[in-house]
Amino acid sequence: MTRRRVLFLCTHNSARSQMAEGFLRAFAGDRVDVESAGTEETRVNPLAIRAMAEVGIDLSGHRSKSLDRFLEAPWDEVITVCDGANERCPLFPRSVRRRHWSFEDPSRATGDDEERLQVFRRVRDEISGHVRTLLAALRC
């Protein structure tokens, strides 16, 4: 069976797309090739790393990556996880299925670290549900 190739795309590749990549990698193992990227390259948000560690997924070795390096790759699915990336998502040269999941940007949360972490947890859990549904749809 051919492994499916999935790219998660967000604006900064700092939280939502990183969490989606982490979940799909954890849930699918070697049945899916998965990457994440941003329309802009920044850094992985420490609160995203912390929220994912709480559910046993380690993002501490992840790095923010620019979409440019993935444009020529043969993706089966490109999934935007924020409205900004969806609006700026380029056309891919190969046939690809596009999906859009709109999640709140947890990086914009205000308050102290605990209040902000609560937002990351909520968005994390929403992403987890979407990734589980995707995995069932991919039948892999």
Short mmCIF file of C-alpha atoms in Angstrom, two decimals:
data_model
loop_
_atom_site.label_atom_id
_atom_site.label_comp_id
_atom_site.label_asym_id
_atom_site.label_seq_id
_atom_site.Cartn_x
_atom_site.Cartn_y
_atom_site.Cartn_z
CA MET A 1 0.00 0.00 0.00
CA THR A 2 1.28 3.47 -0.90
CA ARG A 3 1.73 5.81 2.02
CA ARG A 4 -0.41 8.92 1.89
CA ARG A 5 1.40 12.27 1.94
CA VAL A 6 -0.17 15.07 3.98
CA LEU A 7 0.99 18.68 4.41
CA PHE A 8 -0.50 20.92 7.10
CA LEU A 9 -0.22 24.59 6.34
CA CYS A 10 -0.61 27.61 8.61
CA THR A 11 0.64 31.18 8.58
CA HIS A 12 3.64 30.87 10.91
CA ASN A 13 4.00 27.09 11.35
CA SER A 14 4.27 27.78 15.06
CA ALA A 15 1.27 26.10 16.72
CA ARG A 16 -1.77 24.77 14.83
CA SER A 17 0.03 23.14 11.92
CA GLN A 18 2.71 21.80 14.26
CA MET A 19 0.08 20.24 16.52
CA ALA A 20 -1.73 18.71 13.53
CA GLU A 21 1.54 17.25 12.25
CA GLY A 22 2.33 15.85 15.68
CA PHE A 23 -1.09 14.22 16.04
CA LEU A 24 -1.11 12.66 12.57
CA ARG A 25 2.43 11.34 13.01
CA ALA A 26 1.47 9.85 16.41
CA PHE A 27 -1.87 8.37 15.26
CA ALA A 28 -0.77 7.04 11.85
CA GLY A 29 2.82 6.03 12.51
CA ASP A 30 4.56 5.02 9.31
CA ARG A 31 1.29 4.72 7.35
CA VAL A 32 1.40 8.43 6.45
CA ASP A 33 4.17 10.84 5.47
CA VAL A 34 3.34 14.12 7.17
CA GLU A 35 4.92 17.57 7.28
CA SER A 36 3.85 21.04 8.28
CA ALA A 37 4.87 24.43 6.97
CA GLY A 38 3.98 28.10 7.10
CA THR A 39 3.49 30.87 4.62
CA GLU A 40 6.03 32.60 6.91
CA GLU A 41 8.75 30.88 8.94
CA THR A 42 9.02 31.74 12.65
CA ARG A 43 9.48 29.35 15.59
CA VAL A 44 7.42 26.71 17.34
CA ASN A 45 5.48 28.31 20.16
CA PRO A 46 6.61 27.02 23.59
CA LEU A 47 2.99 26.77 24.74
CA ALA A 48 2.21 24.51 21.77
CA ILE A 49 5.12 22.30 22.80
CA ARG A 50 3.85 22.26 26.38
CA ALA A 51 0.21 21.52 25.45
CA MET A 52 1.23 18.64 23.21
CA ALA A 53 3.59 17.21 25.84
CA GLU A 54 0.57 16.93 28.13
CA VAL A 55 -0.91 14.36 25.72
CA GLY A 56 2.38 12.54 25.19
CA ILE A 57 3.48 14.10 21.90
CA ASP A 58 6.92 15.72 21.82
CA LEU A 59 7.23 18.77 19.55
CA SER A 60 10.45 20.01 21.17
CA GLY A 61 12.52 18.90 18.16
CA HIS A 62 10.17 20.52 15.62
CA ARG A 63 11.24 23.60 13.67
CA SER A 64 9.17 26.14 11.78
CA LYS A 65 9.50 25.59 8.02
CA SER A 66 8.58 27.69 5.02
CA LEU A 67 6.08 26.41 2.48
CA ASP A 68 8.51 27.13 -0.37
CA ARG A 69 10.52 23.99 0.32
CA PHE A 70 7.42 21.78 -0.09
CA LEU A 71 5.80 23.19 -3.24
CA GLU A 72 7.29 20.67 -5.65
CA ALA A 73 6.64 17.60 -3.49
CA PRO A 74 3.87 15.17 -4.48
CA TRP A 75 1.21 15.71 -1.78
CA ASP A 76 -2.03 13.79 -1.60
CA GLU A 77 -3.59 16.25 0.87
CA VAL A 78 -2.81 19.86 1.72
CA ILE A 79 -4.74 21.02 4.76
CA THR A 80 -4.80 24.65 5.79
CA VAL A 81 -5.50 25.11 9.49
CA CYS A 82 -6.00 28.87 9.54
CA ASP A 83 -7.90 31.32 7.38
CA GLY A 84 -4.80 33.34 6.49
CA ALA A 85 -3.00 30.32 5.06
CA ASN A 86 -6.14 29.24 3.23
CA GLU A 87 -6.35 32.64 1.52
CA ARG A 88 -2.65 32.60 0.57
CA CYS A 89 -2.28 28.92 -0.26
CA PRO A 90 -0.62 28.64 -3.66
CA LEU A 91 -1.53 26.25 -6.40
CA PHE A 92 0.50 23.08 -6.24
CA PRO A 93 1.97 21.80 -9.52
CA ARG A 94 0.65 18.27 -8.96
CA SER A 95 -2.88 17.12 -8.32
CA VAL A 96 -3.66 17.51 -4.64
CA ARG A 97 -6.76 17.42 -2.48
CA ARG A 98 -7.24 20.66 -0.54
CA ARG A 99 -9.01 20.81 2.80
CA HIS A 100 -9.50 23.75 5.12
CA TRP A 101 -9.92 23.56 8.88
CA SER A 102 -10.36 26.93 10.55
CA PHE A 103 -8.97 27.01 14.09
CA GLU A 104 -8.58 29.97 16.41
CA ASP A 105 -4.97 31.17 16.68
CA PRO A 106 -3.93 30.21 20.22
CA SER A 107 -0.82 32.37 19.87
CA ARG A 108 -3.08 35.42 20.08
CA ALA A 109 -4.48 34.40 23.47
CA THR A 110 -4.07 36.95 26.23
CA GLY A 111 -3.60 36.65 29.97
CA ASP A 112 -1.01 34.89 32.06
CA ASP A 113 0.68 31.66 30.94
CA GLU A 114 -2.00 29.45 32.49
CA GLU A 115 -4.84 31.34 30.80
CA ARG A 116 -3.03 31.23 27.47
CA LEU A 117 -2.25 27.52 27.94
CA GLN A 118 -5.98 26.85 28.37
CA VAL A 119 -6.56 28.24 24.87
CA PHE A 120 -3.75 26.07 23.47
CA ARG A 121 -5.32 23.02 25.13
CA ARG A 122 -8.75 23.76 23.66
CA VAL A 123 -7.36 24.26 20.14
CA ARG A 124 -5.15 21.17 20.58
CA ASP A 125 -8.20 19.06 21.40
CA GLU A 126 -10.14 20.44 18.41
CA ILE A 127 -7.21 19.60 16.13
CA SER A 128 -6.98 16.09 17.57
CA GLY A 129 -10.61 15.43 16.65
CA HIS A 130 -10.12 16.66 13.09
CA VAL A 131 -6.98 14.57 12.64
CA ARG A 132 -8.77 11.43 13.88
CA THR A 133 -11.58 12.08 11.38
CA LEU A 134 -9.01 12.61 8.60
CA LEU A 135 -7.25 9.38 9.42
CA ALA A 136 -10.52 7.47 9.16
CA ALA A 137 -11.26 9.15 5.82
CA LEU A 138 -7.83 8.26 4.46
CA ARG A 139 -8.41 4.60 5.43
CA CYS A 140 -4.80 3.98 6.23
#
